[in-house]
Amino acid sequence: MNLFMNKTLIPTAAIIALMSISSVQARPNNNTANKTDTPIHFNKSQVSTIITGKLNPDQNEHWYQFNATGLQYALINIAPLSGTPETANVGVLQMPNGKQDGTKGGIIYQGCLPTTGHYRLRIARNLMATQGRTAGYTVEVILLPKYASESLCK
């Protein structure tokens, strides 16, 4: 429908509201796993795991996933991967409730997880400081069990 040919104009607020509704419906649900996310596994009795990876020159990010319980203490640290010309040093933790927390390099998250559910971890290159070469990373994910987190997450 061409709004300019029709003599009745739709108010701007109504158009914005309709655009907002359609964009909300198109957004993926953070509580469901993305099929391209790499699962983070912890072996039995293991509270820490190390992930290493590389972003190819045409790749800007990689996503990981894990499940956790609310009020579990977590620490996520990004470090360079030796032998790679660049470091993917941006980390963002996406919570089940849609909130995000993260930063560039070093410890990107440290604290008590807010809720039980599916967490996604984005590792990315710093687009302001890249020369477009292979970017490596080493990520340590520490996730304390509920009983060990109790005194830290009161």
mmCIF file of C-alpha atoms in Angstrom:
data_model
loop_
_atom_site.group_PDB
_atom_site.id
_atom_site.type_symbol
_atom_site.label_atom_id
_atom_site.label_comp_id
_atom_site.label_asym_id
_atom_site.label_seq_id
_atom_site.Cartn_x
_atom_site.Cartn_y
_atom_site.Cartn_z
ATOM 1 C CA MET A 1 0.000 0.000 0.000
ATOM 2 C CA ASN A 2 1.458 3.345 -0.989
ATOM 3 C CA LEU A 3 0.795 5.847 1.804
ATOM 4 C CA PHE A 4 1.443 8.837 -0.443
ATOM 5 C CA MET A 5 -1.238 7.875 -2.966
ATOM 6 C CA ASN A 6 -3.806 7.352 -0.239
ATOM 7 C CA LYS A 7 -5.226 10.596 1.203
ATOM 8 C CA THR A 8 -5.317 9.052 4.704
ATOM 9 C CA LEU A 9 -1.920 9.226 6.357
ATOM 10 C CA ILE A 10 -1.036 6.890 9.199
ATOM 11 C CA PRO A 11 0.363 8.792 12.195
ATOM 12 C CA THR A 12 4.118 8.384 12.715
ATOM 13 C CA ALA A 13 3.635 6.906 16.202
ATOM 14 C CA ALA A 14 1.489 4.095 14.769
ATOM 15 C CA ILE A 15 4.123 3.240 12.142
ATOM 16 C CA ILE A 16 6.860 3.149 14.788
ATOM 17 C CA ALA A 17 4.708 0.929 17.020
ATOM 18 C CA LEU A 18 4.063 -1.509 14.169
ATOM 19 C CA MET A 19 7.789 -1.615 13.320
ATOM 20 C CA SER A 20 8.627 -2.313 16.977
ATOM 21 C CA ILE A 21 6.165 -5.194 17.179
ATOM 22 C CA SER A 22 7.514 -6.856 14.048
ATOM 23 C CA SER A 23 11.154 -6.471 15.184
ATOM 24 C CA VAL A 24 10.383 -8.004 18.587
ATOM 25 C CA GLN A 25 8.770 -11.030 16.972
ATOM 26 C CA ALA A 26 11.785 -11.538 14.696
ATOM 27 C CA ARG A 27 14.267 -11.581 17.574
ATOM 28 C CA PRO A 28 15.546 -15.041 18.591
ATOM 29 C CA ASN A 29 14.759 -16.328 22.053
ATOM 30 C CA ASN A 30 17.838 -16.225 24.311
ATOM 31 C CA ASN A 31 16.602 -19.263 26.199
ATOM 32 C CA THR A 32 17.024 -21.589 23.244
ATOM 33 C CA ALA A 33 20.320 -22.869 21.949
ATOM 34 C CA ASN A 34 21.547 -21.630 18.627
ATOM 35 C CA LYS A 35 22.491 -24.592 16.453
ATOM 36 C CA THR A 36 25.851 -23.017 15.576
ATOM 37 C CA ASP A 37 26.892 -22.426 19.211
ATOM 38 C CA THR A 38 29.680 -24.671 20.467
ATOM 39 C CA PRO A 39 28.724 -26.378 23.750
ATOM 40 C CA ILE A 40 31.030 -25.855 26.730
ATOM 41 C CA HIS A 41 31.428 -29.147 28.570
ATOM 42 C CA PHE A 42 32.633 -29.719 32.106
ATOM 43 C CA ASN A 43 33.781 -33.207 33.018
ATOM 44 C CA LYS A 44 32.415 -34.771 36.201
ATOM 45 C CA SER A 45 33.761 -32.944 39.291
ATOM 46 C CA GLN A 46 35.421 -30.338 37.040
ATOM 47 C CA VAL A 47 34.823 -26.638 37.845
ATOM 48 C CA SER A 48 37.126 -25.215 35.175
ATOM 49 C CA THR A 49 37.566 -25.769 31.455
ATOM 50 C CA ILE A 50 39.846 -24.230 28.843
ATOM 51 C CA ILE A 51 38.645 -23.374 25.339
ATOM 52 C CA THR A 52 41.026 -22.423 22.556
ATOM 53 C CA GLY A 53 40.016 -21.231 19.144
ATOM 54 C CA LYS A 54 40.790 -19.109 16.129
ATOM 55 C CA LEU A 55 38.727 -16.667 14.126
ATOM 56 C CA ASN A 56 39.581 -16.777 10.435
ATOM 57 C CA PRO A 57 40.239 -13.454 8.695
ATOM 58 C CA ASP A 58 36.633 -13.378 7.380
ATOM 59 C CA GLN A 59 35.127 -14.291 10.772
ATOM 60 C CA ASN A 60 34.397 -11.706 13.485
ATOM 61 C CA GLU A 61 32.912 -13.847 16.286
ATOM 62 C CA HIS A 62 32.184 -17.313 17.631
ATOM 63 C CA TRP A 63 29.462 -18.317 20.090
ATOM 64 C CA TYR A 64 29.595 -20.901 22.886
ATOM 65 C CA GLN A 65 26.842 -22.133 25.192
ATOM 66 C CA PHE A 66 26.400 -23.708 28.618
ATOM 67 C CA ASN A 67 23.668 -24.234 31.182
ATOM 68 C CA ALA A 68 23.985 -22.983 34.740
ATOM 69 C CA THR A 69 21.966 -22.490 37.886
ATOM 70 C CA GLY A 70 21.147 -19.088 39.313
ATOM 71 C CA LEU A 71 23.556 -17.956 42.036
ATOM 72 C CA GLN A 72 26.396 -20.107 40.734
ATOM 73 C CA TYR A 73 29.684 -18.229 40.851
ATOM 74 C CA ALA A 74 31.342 -17.854 37.445
ATOM 75 C CA LEU A 75 34.612 -16.422 36.189
ATOM 76 C CA ILE A 76 35.432 -16.102 32.480
ATOM 77 C CA ASN A 77 38.887 -14.987 31.379
ATOM 78 C CA ILE A 78 40.163 -14.369 27.816
ATOM 79 C CA ALA A 79 43.884 -14.543 26.991
ATOM 80 C CA PRO A 80 45.898 -14.587 23.744
ATOM 81 C CA LEU A 81 46.555 -17.862 21.927
ATOM 82 C CA SER A 82 50.241 -18.182 21.160
ATOM 83 C CA GLY A 83 51.172 -18.487 17.515
ATOM 84 C CA THR A 84 48.354 -16.285 16.193
ATOM 85 C CA PRO A 85 48.993 -12.780 14.825
ATOM 86 C CA GLU A 86 45.923 -11.244 16.520
ATOM 87 C CA THR A 87 43.851 -11.891 19.633
ATOM 88 C CA ALA A 88 40.074 -12.161 19.758
ATOM 89 C CA ASN A 89 39.795 -10.336 23.053
ATOM 90 C CA VAL A 90 36.145 -9.284 23.251
ATOM 91 C CA GLY A 91 33.879 -11.397 25.415
ATOM 92 C CA VAL A 92 30.167 -10.995 26.112
ATOM 93 C CA LEU A 93 28.088 -13.274 28.335
ATOM 94 C CA GLN A 94 24.425 -13.333 27.301
ATOM 95 C CA MET A 95 22.135 -14.286 30.199
ATOM 96 C CA PRO A 96 18.885 -16.291 29.932
ATOM 97 C CA ASN A 97 16.961 -13.130 30.894
ATOM 98 C CA GLY A 98 18.383 -11.262 27.873
ATOM 99 C CA LYS A 99 20.879 -9.120 29.762
ATOM 100 C CA GLN A 100 24.502 -9.046 28.676
ATOM 101 C CA ASP A 101 27.784 -8.426 30.465
ATOM 102 C CA GLY A 102 31.293 -8.341 29.125
ATOM 103 C CA THR A 103 34.349 -6.339 28.160
ATOM 104 C CA LYS A 104 37.604 -6.470 26.225
ATOM 105 C CA GLY A 105 40.348 -8.840 27.331
ATOM 106 C CA GLY A 106 41.231 -10.346 30.666
ATOM 107 C CA ILE A 107 38.399 -11.183 33.014
ATOM 108 C CA ILE A 108 35.216 -10.488 31.089
ATOM 109 C CA TYR A 109 32.820 -11.806 33.733
ATOM 110 C CA GLN A 110 33.220 -12.467 37.443
ATOM 111 C CA GLY A 111 30.308 -12.910 39.772
ATOM 112 C CA CYS A 112 27.156 -14.761 40.641
ATOM 113 C CA LEU A 113 24.981 -15.762 37.704
ATOM 114 C CA PRO A 114 21.574 -14.120 37.974
ATOM 115 C CA THR A 115 19.263 -16.925 36.915
ATOM 116 C CA THR A 116 18.982 -20.581 35.955
ATOM 117 C CA GLY A 117 19.059 -21.376 32.280
ATOM 118 C CA HIS A 118 20.922 -21.239 29.004
ATOM 119 C CA TYR A 119 23.943 -18.907 28.798
ATOM 120 C CA ARG A 120 25.686 -17.874 25.582
ATOM 121 C CA LEU A 121 29.268 -16.661 25.408
ATOM 122 C CA ARG A 122 30.384 -14.538 22.458
ATOM 123 C CA ILE A 123 34.097 -14.336 21.667
ATOM 124 C CA ALA A 124 34.925 -11.685 19.087
ATOM 125 C CA ARG A 125 37.724 -9.636 17.640
ATOM 126 C CA ASN A 126 37.992 -5.955 18.508
ATOM 127 C CA LEU A 127 36.939 -4.428 15.191
ATOM 128 C CA MET A 128 38.649 -1.124 16.057
ATOM 129 C CA ALA A 129 42.025 -2.830 16.512
ATOM 130 C CA THR A 130 42.121 -5.568 13.907
ATOM 131 C CA GLN A 131 44.137 -5.934 10.765
ATOM 132 C CA GLY A 132 41.901 -8.754 9.569
ATOM 133 C CA ARG A 133 44.316 -11.598 10.238
ATOM 134 C CA THR A 134 43.699 -14.843 12.123
ATOM 135 C CA ALA A 135 42.746 -14.000 15.719
ATOM 136 C CA GLY A 136 43.315 -16.646 18.387
ATOM 137 C CA TYR A 137 42.011 -16.908 21.915
ATOM 138 C CA THR A 138 42.234 -18.983 25.051
ATOM 139 C CA VAL A 139 39.207 -18.792 27.334
ATOM 140 C CA GLU A 140 39.072 -20.218 30.832
ATOM 141 C CA VAL A 141 35.566 -20.743 32.169
ATOM 142 C CA ILE A 142 35.242 -21.420 35.892
ATOM 143 C CA LEU A 143 31.803 -22.380 37.161
ATOM 144 C CA LEU A 144 31.596 -23.277 40.832
ATOM 145 C CA PRO A 145 28.929 -25.744 41.944
ATOM 146 C CA LYS A 146 25.966 -24.394 43.891
ATOM 147 C CA TYR A 147 27.287 -25.525 47.301
ATOM 148 C CA ALA A 148 30.677 -23.846 46.691
ATOM 149 C CA SER A 149 28.973 -20.665 45.466
ATOM 150 C CA GLU A 150 26.731 -20.177 48.507
ATOM 151 C CA SER A 151 29.155 -18.112 50.578
ATOM 152 C CA LEU A 152 30.077 -15.943 47.553
ATOM 153 C CA CYS A 153 26.530 -15.384 46.298
ATOM 154 C CA LYS A 154 24.604 -14.377 49.401
#
